[in-house]
Coordinates of C-alpha atoms in Angstrom, one line a residue:
X655 CA -22.3 1.7 4.1
X656 CA -25.0 1.5 6.7
X657 CA -25.2 5.3 6.8
X658 CA -25.5 5.5 3.0
X659 CA -28.2 2.9 2.9
X660 CA -30.2 4.6 5.6
X661 CA -29.9 7.9 3.7
X662 CA -31.3 6.1 0.6
X663 CA -34.3 4.8 2.4
X664 CA -35.0 8.1 4.2
X665 CA -34.6 10.0 0.9
X666 CA -37.0 7.6 -0.8
X667 CA -39.6 8.2 1.9
X668 CA -39.1 11.9 1.6
X669 CA -39.5 11.6 -2.2
X670 CA -42.7 9.7 -1.8
X671 CA -44.0 12.3 0.7
X672 CA -43.1 15.0 -1.8
X673 CA -45.0 13.2 -4.5
X674 CA -48.0 13.0 -2.2
X675 CA -47.8 16.6 -1.3
X676 CA -47.4 17.5 -5.0
X677 CA -50.5 15.6 -5.9
X678 CA -52.4 17.3 -3.1
X679 CA -51.5 20.7 -4.5
X680 CA -52.0 19.8 -8.1
X681 CA -54.8 21.7 -9.8
X682 CA -57.6 19.7 -11.5
X683 CA -57.6 19.5 -15.3
X684 CA -59.3 17.7 -18.1
X685 CA -57.2 15.8 -20.6
X686 CA -58.2 15.0 -24.2
X687 CA -56.3 13.1 -26.9
X688 CA -56.3 13.5 -30.7
X689 CA -55.7 10.2 -32.5
X690 CA -55.3 11.8 -36.0
X691 CA -51.8 11.5 -37.3
X692 CA -49.9 14.2 -39.1
X693 CA -52.0 17.1 -37.8
X694 CA -50.2 20.4 -38.3
X695 CA -49.9 23.1 -35.5
X696 CA -51.8 25.8 -37.5
X697 CA -54.7 23.4 -38.1
X698 CA -54.9 22.2 -34.5
X699 CA -54.6 25.7 -33.0
X700 CA -57.3 27.0 -35.4
X701 CA -59.7 24.4 -34.0
X702 CA -60.0 22.3 -37.1
X703 CA -59.9 19.1 -35.1
X704 CA -61.6 20.1 -31.9
X705 CA -64.4 17.7 -32.4
X706 CA -61.9 14.8 -32.8
X707 CA -60.4 15.2 -29.4
X708 CA -61.5 12.5 -27.0
X709 CA -61.6 12.8 -23.3
X710 CA -59.1 10.6 -21.4
X711 CA -59.8 9.4 -17.9
X712 CA -57.2 10.6 -15.4
X713 CA -54.1 12.5 -16.2
X714 CA -51.8 9.8 -17.4
X715 CA -50.2 10.3 -20.9
X716 CA -49.1 7.2 -22.8
X717 CA -48.0 7.5 -26.5
X718 CA -48.8 4.3 -28.3
X719 CA -46.6 5.1 -31.3
X720 CA -43.3 6.9 -32.0
X721 CA -45.0 9.7 -34.0
X722 CA -46.0 13.0 -32.3
X723 CA -49.4 13.0 -30.7
X724 CA -51.6 16.0 -29.9
X725 CA -53.3 16.5 -26.5
X726 CA -55.7 19.2 -25.3
X727 CA -55.7 20.3 -21.7
X728 CA -58.7 22.2 -20.3
X729 CA -57.6 23.9 -17.1
X730 CA -59.6 23.7 -13.9
X731 CA -59.1 25.7 -10.7
X732 CA -55.6 27.3 -10.9
X733 CA -53.3 28.4 -8.1
X734 CA -53.1 32.2 -7.8
X735 CA -50.7 33.9 -10.2
X736 CA -48.5 34.8 -7.3
X737 CA -48.0 31.0 -6.7
X738 CA -46.5 30.8 -10.2
X739 CA -48.4 27.8 -11.6
X740 CA -46.4 25.4 -13.6
X741 CA -47.4 22.7 -16.1
X742 CA -45.6 19.5 -15.0
X743 CA -45.0 16.3 -17.0
X744 CA -43.4 13.7 -14.7
X745 CA -41.4 11.5 -15.2
X746 CA -40.2 12.6 -18.7
X747 CA -39.2 9.1 -19.8
X748 CA -37.4 10.4 -23.0
X749 CA -40.5 12.4 -24.1
X750 CA -40.4 15.7 -26.0
X751 CA -43.0 18.2 -24.8
X752 CA -44.3 21.2 -26.8
X753 CA -46.9 23.5 -25.2
X754 CA -49.0 26.2 -26.9
X755 CA -50.7 28.5 -24.4
X756 CA -53.6 30.8 -25.3
X757 CA -52.7 33.5 -27.8
X758 CA -49.2 32.0 -28.6
X759 CA -48.2 30.9 -32.0
X760 CA -44.8 29.4 -31.0
X761 CA -44.6 26.5 -28.5
X762 CA -42.5 26.2 -25.4
X763 CA -40.4 23.0 -25.9
X764 CA -38.9 20.8 -23.2
X765 CA -36.8 17.7 -23.2
X766 CA -34.7 16.1 -20.4
X767 CA -31.5 16.5 -22.4
X768 CA -30.2 18.6 -25.2
X769 CA -30.7 22.2 -26.2
X770 CA -34.4 22.2 -25.1
X771 CA -33.6 21.1 -21.6
X772 CA -33.2 23.5 -18.7
X773 CA -31.2 23.3 -15.5
X774 CA -33.7 25.4 -13.5
X775 CA -35.5 22.1 -12.6
X776 CA -34.3 18.6 -12.0
X777 CA -34.7 15.9 -14.7
X778 CA -37.6 14.3 -12.7
X779 CA -40.1 16.3 -14.8
X780 CA -40.6 18.6 -17.8
X781 CA -41.8 21.9 -16.4
X782 CA -43.4 24.8 -18.4
X783 CA -44.4 28.0 -16.5
X784 CA -48.0 29.0 -17.2
X785 CA -48.7 32.6 -18.3
X786 CA -50.3 35.0 -15.8
X787 CA -54.0 35.6 -16.2
X788 CA -55.0 32.1 -17.2
X789 CA -58.4 31.1 -15.8
X790 CA -60.5 27.9 -15.5
X791 CA -61.7 26.7 -18.8
X792 CA -58.7 28.0 -20.8
X793 CA -57.2 25.5 -23.2
X794 CA -53.6 24.4 -23.7
X795 CA -52.5 22.4 -26.7
X796 CA -49.7 19.8 -26.2
X797 CA -47.7 17.9 -28.8
X798 CA -45.8 15.0 -27.2
X799 CA -43.3 12.6 -28.8
X800 CA -42.2 9.4 -27.1
X801 CA -40.0 6.5 -28.2
X802 CA -41.7 4.1 -25.7
X803 CA -44.9 3.1 -24.0
X804 CA -43.9 4.5 -20.6
X805 CA -46.5 6.7 -19.1
X806 CA -46.2 10.1 -17.5
X807 CA -48.5 12.2 -15.3
X808 CA -49.6 15.7 -16.3
X809 CA -50.4 18.2 -13.6
X810 CA -50.5 21.9 -12.7
X811 CA -48.6 22.8 -9.5
X812 CA -47.4 25.9 -7.7
X813 CA -43.7 26.7 -8.1
X814 CA -43.1 25.9 -4.4
X815 CA -44.4 22.4 -4.8
X816 CA -42.3 21.9 -7.9
X817 CA -39.2 23.1 -6.1
X818 CA -39.9 20.9 -3.1
X819 CA -40.2 17.9 -5.4
X820 CA -36.9 18.8 -7.1
X821 CA -35.1 19.1 -3.8
X822 CA -36.4 15.7 -2.6
X823 CA -35.5 14.1 -5.9
X824 CA -32.0 15.5 -5.7
X825 CA -31.5 14.2 -2.2
X826 CA -32.8 10.8 -3.2
X827 CA -30.7 10.6 -6.3
X828 CA -27.6 11.8 -4.5
X829 CA -28.0 9.1 -1.8
X830 CA -28.4 6.3 -4.4
X831 CA -25.5 7.5 -6.6
X832 CA -23.2 7.9 -3.6
X833 CA -24.1 4.5 -2.3
X834 CA -23.4 2.9 -5.7
X835 CA -20.1 4.8 -6.0
X836 CA -19.0 3.7 -2.5
X837 CA -19.8 0.0 -3.2
X838 CA -18.0 0.2 -6.5
X839 CA -14.9 1.6 -4.7
X840 CA -15.0 -1.2 -2.1
X841 CA -15.3 -3.7 -4.9
X842 CA -12.2 -2.3 -6.6
X843 CA -10.5 -2.4 -3.1
X844 CA -11.2 -6.1 -2.8
X845 CA -9.9 -6.6 -6.3
X846 CA -6.6 -4.8 -5.5
X847 CA -6.2 -6.8 -2.3
X848 CA -7.3 -10.2 -3.5
X849 CA -6.6 -10.1 -7.2
X850 CA -10.0 -11.8 -7.8
X851 CA -11.4 -10.6 -11.1
X852 CA -15.0 -11.1 -9.9
X853 CA -14.7 -8.0 -7.7
X854 CA -13.4 -5.9 -10.6
X855 CA -16.4 -7.1 -12.7
X856 CA -18.8 -6.0 -9.9
X857 CA -17.0 -2.6 -9.6
X858 CA -17.2 -2.0 -13.4
X859 CA -20.9 -3.1 -13.4
X860 CA -21.8 -0.6 -10.7
X861 CA -19.8 2.2 -12.3
X862 CA -21.5 1.5 -15.7
X863 CA -24.9 1.5 -14.0
X864 CA -23.9 4.7 -12.2
X865 CA -23.1 6.4 -15.5
X866 CA -26.3 5.1 -17.0
X867 CA -28.4 6.4 -14.0
X868 CA -26.7 9.8 -14.3
X869 CA -27.6 10.0 -17.9
X870 CA -31.2 8.9 -17.5
X871 CA -31.7 10.8 -14.3
X872 CA -30.3 14.1 -15.7
X873 CA -27.3 14.6 -13.4
X874 CA -25.0 14.4 -16.4
X875 CA -26.5 17.7 -17.6
X876 CA -24.3 19.7 -15.3
X877 CA -21.3 18.7 -17.4
X878 CA -21.9 20.1 -20.9
X879 CA -19.3 18.1 -22.7
X880 CA -20.5 14.8 -21.1
X881 CA -24.1 15.8 -21.7
X882 CA -23.4 16.1 -25.4
X883 CA -21.7 12.7 -25.3
X884 CA -24.7 11.3 -23.5
X885 CA -27.1 12.4 -26.2
X886 CA -25.3 10.1 -28.7
X887 CA -27.5 7.0 -29.1
X888 CA -24.4 4.8 -29.1
X889 CA -23.6 5.9 -25.5
X890 CA -26.7 4.3 -24.0
X891 CA -26.2 1.0 -25.8
X892 CA -22.5 0.8 -25.1
X893 CA -22.8 1.6 -21.4
X894 CA -25.8 -0.7 -20.8
X895 CA -24.2 -3.5 -22.8
X896 CA -20.9 -3.1 -20.8
X897 CA -22.9 -3.2 -17.5
X898 CA -24.8 -6.3 -18.5
X899 CA -21.7 -8.0 -19.7
X900 CA -19.6 -7.4 -16.6
X901 CA -22.6 -8.2 -14.4
X902 CA -22.9 -11.6 -16.0
X903 CA -19.2 -12.2 -15.5
X904 CA -19.5 -11.2 -11.8
X905 CA -22.5 -13.5 -11.2
X906 CA -20.6 -16.4 -12.8
X907 CA -17.7 -15.7 -10.4
X908 CA -20.0 -15.2 -7.4
X909 CA -21.8 -18.5 -7.9
X910 CA -18.6 -20.3 -9.1
X911 CA -20.5 -21.6 -12.1
X912 CA -17.4 -22.8 -14.0
X913 CA -17.0 -25.4 -11.4
X914 CA -20.5 -25.9 -9.9
X915 CA -22.7 -25.6 -13.0
X916 CA -20.5 -25.9 -16.2
X917 CA -23.5 -26.1 -18.6
X918 CA -25.0 -22.9 -17.3
X919 CA -21.5 -21.3 -17.5
X920 CA -21.3 -22.4 -21.2
X921 CA -24.6 -20.6 -21.9
X922 CA -23.4 -17.5 -20.1
X923 CA -20.1 -17.6 -21.9
X924 CA -22.0 -17.6 -25.3
X925 CA -24.1 -14.7 -24.1
X926 CA -21.0 -12.8 -23.0
X927 CA -19.4 -13.4 -26.4
X928 CA -22.5 -12.0 -28.2
X929 CA -22.7 -9.0 -25.9
X930 CA -19.0 -8.4 -26.4
X931 CA -19.5 -8.4 -30.1
X932 CA -22.4 -6.0 -29.8
X933 CA -20.3 -3.7 -27.6
X934 CA -17.5 -3.5 -30.2
X935 CA -20.0 -2.9 -33.1
X936 CA -22.0 -0.3 -31.1
X937 CA -18.9 1.8 -30.6
X938 CA -18.9 2.4 -34.4
X939 CA -22.6 2.1 -35.4
X940 CA -26.0 1.3 -33.9
X941 CA -29.3 0.4 -35.5
X942 CA -32.8 -0.2 -34.2
X943 CA -31.9 -3.9 -34.0
X944 CA -29.0 -3.2 -31.6
X945 CA -31.1 -2.6 -28.6
X946 CA -33.5 -5.4 -29.4
X947 CA -30.6 -7.9 -29.9
X948 CA -28.9 -6.8 -26.7
X949 CA -32.0 -6.9 -24.6
X950 CA -32.9 -10.4 -26.0
X951 CA -29.4 -11.8 -25.1
X952 CA -29.7 -10.2 -21.6
X953 CA -33.1 -11.9 -21.0
X954 CA -31.6 -15.2 -22.0
X955 CA -28.6 -14.7 -19.7
X956 CA -30.9 -13.7 -16.8
X957 CA -32.9 -16.9 -17.5
X958 CA -29.7 -18.9 -17.2
X959 CA -28.7 -17.1 -14.0
X960 CA -32.2 -17.7 -12.5
X961 CA -31.8 -21.5 -13.2
X962 CA -28.3 -21.3 -11.6
X963 CA -29.6 -19.6 -8.5
X964 CA -32.4 -22.2 -8.1
X965 CA -29.9 -25.1 -8.5
X966 CA -27.5 -23.5 -6.0
X967 CA -30.2 -23.0 -3.5
X968 CA -31.1 -26.7 -3.7
X969 CA -27.4 -27.5 -3.0
X970 CA -27.6 -25.2 0.0
X971 CA -25.0 -22.9 -1.4
X972 CA -25.0 -19.9 0.8
X973 CA -23.8 -17.5 -1.9
X974 CA -27.1 -18.2 -3.8
X975 CA -29.2 -17.0 -0.9
X976 CA -27.3 -13.7 -0.9
X977 CA -27.6 -13.4 -4.6
X978 CA -31.3 -14.2 -4.6
X979 CA -32.0 -11.5 -2.0
X980 CA -29.7 -8.9 -3.5
X981 CA -30.0 -9.3 -7.3
X982 CA -33.3 -10.9 -8.0
X983 CA -35.3 -7.6 -7.4
X984 CA -33.0 -5.8 -9.9
X985 CA -33.5 -8.6 -12.4
X986 CA -37.3 -8.2 -12.1
X987 CA -37.1 -4.4 -12.5
X988 CA -34.8 -4.8 -15.5
X989 CA -37.0 -7.3 -17.2
X990 CA -40.0 -4.9 -16.7
X991 CA -38.0 -2.0 -18.0
X992 CA -36.7 -3.9 -21.0
X993 CA -40.2 -4.9 -22.0
X994 CA -41.4 -1.3 -21.6
X995 CA -38.6 0.2 -23.7
X996 CA -39.1 -2.4 -26.4
X997 CA -42.9 -1.7 -26.3
X998 CA -43.6 -5.3 -25.5
X999 CA -45.8 -4.1 -22.6
X1000 CA -46.7 -1.0 -20.7
X1001 CA -43.9 0.2 -18.4
X1002 CA -44.9 -0.4 -14.8
X1003 CA -45.0 2.8 -12.7
X1004 CA -42.7 1.3 -10.1
X1005 CA -39.9 0.3 -12.5
X1006 CA -38.4 3.7 -13.1
X1007 CA -37.9 4.7 -9.4
X1008 CA -37.4 1.1 -8.4
X1009 CA -34.3 0.6 -10.6
X1010 CA -31.9 3.0 -8.8
X1011 CA -33.1 1.8 -5.4
X1012 CA -32.7 -1.8 -6.5
X1013 CA -29.2 -1.2 -7.8
X1014 CA -28.1 0.5 -4.5
X1015 CA -29.6 -2.1 -2.2
X1016 CA -28.5 -5.0 -4.4
X1017 CA -24.9 -3.6 -4.4
X1018 CA -25.0 -3.4 -0.6
X1019 CA -26.5 -6.8 -0.4
X1020 CA -23.8 -8.3 -2.6
X1021 CA -21.1 -6.6 -0.6
X1022 CA -22.6 -8.4 2.5
X1023 CA -22.3 -11.6 0.5
X1024 CA -18.8 -10.8 -0.5
X1025 CA -17.9 -10.0 3.1
X1026 CA -19.3 -13.4 4.2
X1027 CA -17.2 -15.1 1.6
X1028 CA -14.1 -13.2 2.7
X1029 CA -14.8 -14.2 6.2
X1030 CA -15.0 -17.8 5.1
X1031 CA -11.8 -17.4 3.1
X1032 CA -10.2 -16.1 6.2
X1033 CA -11.4 -19.0 8.2
X1034 CA -10.2 -21.5 5.5
X1035 CA -6.8 -19.6 5.3
X1036 CA -6.4 -19.8 9.1
X1037 CA -7.2 -23.5 9.0
X1038 CA -4.7 -24.1 6.2
X1039 CA -2.1 -22.0 8.0
X1040 CA -2.6 -24.1 11.1
X1041 CA -2.4 -27.3 9.2
X1042 CA 0.8 -26.0 7.6
X1043 CA 2.2 -24.8 11.0
X1044 CA 1.2 -27.6 13.4
X1045 CA 1.5 -31.4 13.0
X1046 CA -1.9 -33.1 13.2
X1047 CA -0.7 -36.1 15.2
X1048 CA 1.6 -34.5 17.8
X1049 CA 0.4 -30.9 17.9
X1050 CA 4.0 -29.5 17.6
X1051 CA 5.3 -27.5 14.7
X1052 CA 5.7 -29.0 11.3
X1053 CA 9.0 -29.4 9.4
X1054 CA 8.2 -26.7 6.8
X1055 CA 7.1 -24.2 9.5
X1056 CA 10.1 -24.8 11.8
X1057 CA 12.6 -24.5 8.9
X1058 CA 11.1 -21.0 8.1
X1059 CA 11.3 -20.1 11.8
X1060 CA 14.8 -21.4 12.1
X1061 CA 16.0 -19.3 9.2
X1062 CA 14.5 -16.2 10.7
X1063 CA 16.0 -16.9 14.1
X1064 CA 19.5 -17.6 12.6
X1065 CA 19.4 -14.2 10.9
X1066 CA 18.5 -12.6 14.2
X1067 CA 21.2 -14.5 16.0
X1068 CA 23.9 -13.5 13.4
X1069 CA 22.8 -9.9 13.6
X1070 CA 22.8 -9.7 17.4
X1071 CA 25.8 -12.1 17.9
X1072 CA 23.7 -14.2 20.3
X1073 CA 23.9 -18.0 20.6
X1074 CA 21.5 -20.5 19.1
X1075 CA 21.5 -24.3 19.2
X1076 CA 19.5 -27.1 17.6
X1077 CA 18.8 -30.6 18.8
X1078 CA 17.7 -33.6 16.8
X1079 CA 15.7 -36.1 18.9
X1080 CA 15.1 -39.7 17.8
X1081 CA 12.9 -42.3 19.6
X1082 CA 15.1 -45.3 20.0
X1083 CA 13.8 -48.6 18.4
X1084 CA 10.6 -46.9 17.2
X1085 CA 10.2 -49.4 14.4
X1086 CA 10.2 -52.2 17.0
X1087 CA 7.4 -50.4 18.9
X1088 CA 5.3 -50.3 15.7
X1089 CA 6.0 -54.0 14.9
X1090 CA 5.3 -55.3 18.4
X1091 CA 2.4 -53.1 19.5
X1092 CA 1.0 -51.8 16.3
X1093 CA 1.1 -48.4 14.6
X1094 CA -1.5 -47.0 17.0
X1095 CA 1.1 -47.6 19.8
X1096 CA 3.7 -45.9 17.7
X1097 CA 1.5 -42.9 17.2
X1098 CA 0.8 -42.8 20.9
X1099 CA 4.5 -42.9 21.6
X1100 CA 5.1 -39.9 19.3
X1101 CA 2.2 -38.0 21.0
X1102 CA 3.5 -38.7 24.5
X1103 CA 7.1 -37.8 23.7
X1104 CA 6.0 -34.6 21.9
X1105 CA 3.8 -33.7 24.8
X1106 CA 6.5 -34.3 27.4
X1107 CA 9.1 -32.3 25.5
X1108 CA 6.7 -29.4 24.9
X1109 CA 5.6 -29.2 28.5
X1110 CA 9.2 -29.5 29.8
X1111 CA 10.9 -27.2 27.4
X1112 CA 11.2 -23.6 28.7
X1113 CA 9.1 -20.9 27.0
X1114 CA 10.7 -19.3 24.0
X1115 CA 12.2 -22.4 22.4
X1116 CA 10.7 -24.4 19.5
X1117 CA 9.8 -28.0 19.2
X1118 CA 8.8 -29.6 15.9
X1119 CA 8.2 -33.0 14.3
X1120 CA 10.9 -33.2 11.6
X1121 CA 9.9 -36.5 10.1
X1122 CA 8.8 -40.0 11.1
X1123 CA 9.9 -40.4 14.7
X1124 CA 12.4 -37.6 14.6
X1125 CA 11.9 -34.2 16.3
X1126 CA 13.8 -31.0 16.2
X1127 CA 14.4 -28.5 19.1
X1128 CA 15.5 -24.9 18.4
X1129 CA 17.1 -23.6 21.6
X1130 CA 17.2 -19.8 21.2
X1131 CA 19.9 -18.1 23.3
X1132 CA 21.8 -21.2 24.3
X1133 CA 25.3 -22.3 23.2
X1134 CA 26.2 -25.9 22.7
X1135 CA 27.3 -26.5 26.3
X1136 CA 24.1 -25.1 27.7
X1137 CA 22.1 -27.0 25.1
X1138 CA 23.8 -30.3 26.0
X1139 CA 22.9 -29.9 29.7
X1140 CA 19.3 -29.1 28.8
X1141 CA 19.1 -32.0 26.3
X1142 CA 20.5 -34.4 28.9
X1143 CA 18.0 -33.3 31.5
X1144 CA 15.2 -33.6 28.9
X1145 CA 16.2 -37.1 27.9
X1146 CA 16.2 -38.2 31.5
X1147 CA 12.8 -36.7 32.1
X1148 CA 11.1 -38.3 29.1
X1149 CA 12.8 -41.7 29.4
X1150 CA 12.2 -42.0 33.2
X1151 CA 8.5 -42.7 32.7
X1152 CA 7.7 -45.7 30.4
X1153 CA 4.7 -45.8 28.1
X1154 CA 1.7 -48.0 29.1
X1155 CA -0.1 -49.7 26.2
X1156 CA -2.8 -52.4 26.6
X1157 CA -1.4 -53.3 30.0
X1158 CA 2.1 -53.6 28.8
X1159 CA 4.9 -51.2 29.9
X1160 CA 6.9 -49.9 26.9
X1161 CA 10.2 -48.1 27.9
X1162 CA 11.0 -44.9 26.0
X1163 CA 14.6 -44.1 25.0
X1164 CA 15.8 -41.0 23.2
X1165 CA 18.9 -40.4 21.2
X1166 CA 19.9 -36.7 20.6
X1167 CA 22.4 -34.8 18.5
X1168 CA 23.3 -31.2 19.4
X1169 CA 25.0 -28.4 17.4
X1170 CA 25.3 -24.7 17.9
X1171 CA 25.4 -21.8 15.5
X1172 CA 28.8 -20.7 14.2
X1173 CA 29.7 -17.5 12.3
X1174 CA 28.5 -17.8 8.7
X1175 CA 26.3 -20.8 9.3
X1176 CA 23.1 -21.3 7.3
X1177 CA 20.2 -23.3 8.5
X1178 CA 21.3 -26.2 6.3
X1179 CA 24.8 -26.2 7.7
X1180 CA 23.6 -26.1 11.3
X1181 CA 21.1 -28.9 10.8
X1182 CA 23.7 -31.1 9.0
X1183 CA 26.0 -30.9 12.0
X1184 CA 23.2 -31.7 14.4
X1185 CA 22.3 -34.7 12.3
X1186 CA 25.8 -36.0 12.3
X1187 CA 25.8 -35.7 16.1
X1188 CA 22.6 -37.7 16.3
X1189 CA 24.2 -40.4 14.1
X1190 CA 27.0 -40.6 16.5
X1191 CA 24.5 -41.1 19.4
X1192 CA 22.9 -44.0 17.6
X1193 CA 26.2 -45.5 16.6
X1194 CA 27.4 -45.3 20.2
X1195 CA 24.5 -47.4 21.4
X1196 CA 21.6 -45.0 21.5
X1197 CA 19.9 -43.5 24.6
X1198 CA 22.4 -40.7 24.8
X1199 CA 23.1 -37.0 23.9
X1200 CA 26.0 -36.2 21.6
X1201 CA 27.3 -32.7 20.8
X1202 CA 29.0 -32.1 17.5
X1203 CA 32.8 -31.9 17.6
X1204 CA 33.7 -34.9 19.7
X1205 CA 34.5 -35.4 23.4
X1206 CA 31.0 -34.1 24.4
X1207 CA 29.0 -37.3 24.6
X1208 CA 26.6 -37.6 27.5
X1209 CA 25.8 -41.3 27.8
X1210 CA 22.3 -42.4 28.8
X1211 CA 21.6 -44.6 31.7
X1212 CA 20.3 -48.1 30.6
X1213 CA 19.8 -49.3 27.1
X1214 CA 16.3 -49.8 25.6
X1215 CA 15.9 -53.6 25.2
X1216 CA 12.8 -54.9 23.5

């Protein structure tokens, strides 16, 4: 992802350099506008309205109304004919360009899409080759139709400059589109691994925006069937609505709004429902109201998300910081573009090129945020796993964990025909320790016994707290006779050193029950026999080790007397 991101930025710099180079090679021209509506080509070409053309400062073309508007271009110094001068209108921004050159009665027509588009150049500009022999002072007549207030720049450039701009544009667009595609794939990978719908929402959002960028940027033109599909007005509304809808759902997931900010979540749920309805209706039919309605709902949703981000930042929610850095620039660009397309204000020049850059960088930024969240989830999972595996008081294995481990080791022992034994360990008169010295003393007794057993027990065996003052040893590779010897030595070691509490000496005694694995045994059967052996140790006076089966008692030395 880092390589793709660096390619995006390098391509952007190259594109800006190409634009500067292009402007440096652009020939000067004078631009004039005819405000009369409904003028016919024959009348304009015959000079009937020449006096009504008004000079325009600069070379920017903005169409204030959806009706066609006439422009007159007075050529200045031109590149030599061998440089193949081209008339360039960039960016197209959904405009239709018709050009009448001197002596021609039929125009050359250009659009970014449809039958009047051409694949010779990228969709960054509408390009018309100028006829050979043109000289300074010659006049071109242009008729331009635009559905929005987005401006375009008119220039005359050599073919080499046009091609250089096309190449840089293609590199820039490829870097952005590839970055979006990779981030979308990673999002779906997270969804497949974690089954979190939020990642699927992000992937769908990025793919929808990818499709939208390919339509608006012209890459879809190389696929004739898809290009025809892209020309359908419903396509733009359906894709953009789907992108906004899934984007809202992802942002709700990312900020955990259902839990953290339920009121904002309710607002966004309403917006999602409205956009879902618009999506279904737009598949069948769209009107001029469709885009207005969808954009209005989107702006309301973005307002709610902005409020949610501010609140989350106040709560020091780390996810909100990632979201602010990654998604806020895209929101600003989208709001600027929506207003431009709805003719609420003039489209800012930076919005068109800023949108794909913002999408790619925001996608990468959100992936960093998701990666940080996954890392936190891993830390939380490891902590939960540790809590499940190890007893907080004693530090030895918990009952649930040791039962799983015992089942696994029993399966291995049955398969290999190797011995395995278990030992139940009970601290004698533990209730009396609690009653006489307090529960803190009882806890300390448990910790000391667990520590002594764990330090004394050879590596490879398991020790767990099974419940209350009861512990369980799993002796792997030992039969019952060997386990009895080990348990007896362990009992002597632990009991030899009494516990010192508040200046008082508290003797520790252990009762143990031992059982070994027999053919066909389950963990439940084995533990039941060891428990019966422990019961016999207690019934026989405590402070002893008893093996299951009778005649194998190892009596302790000295009884614990409190």
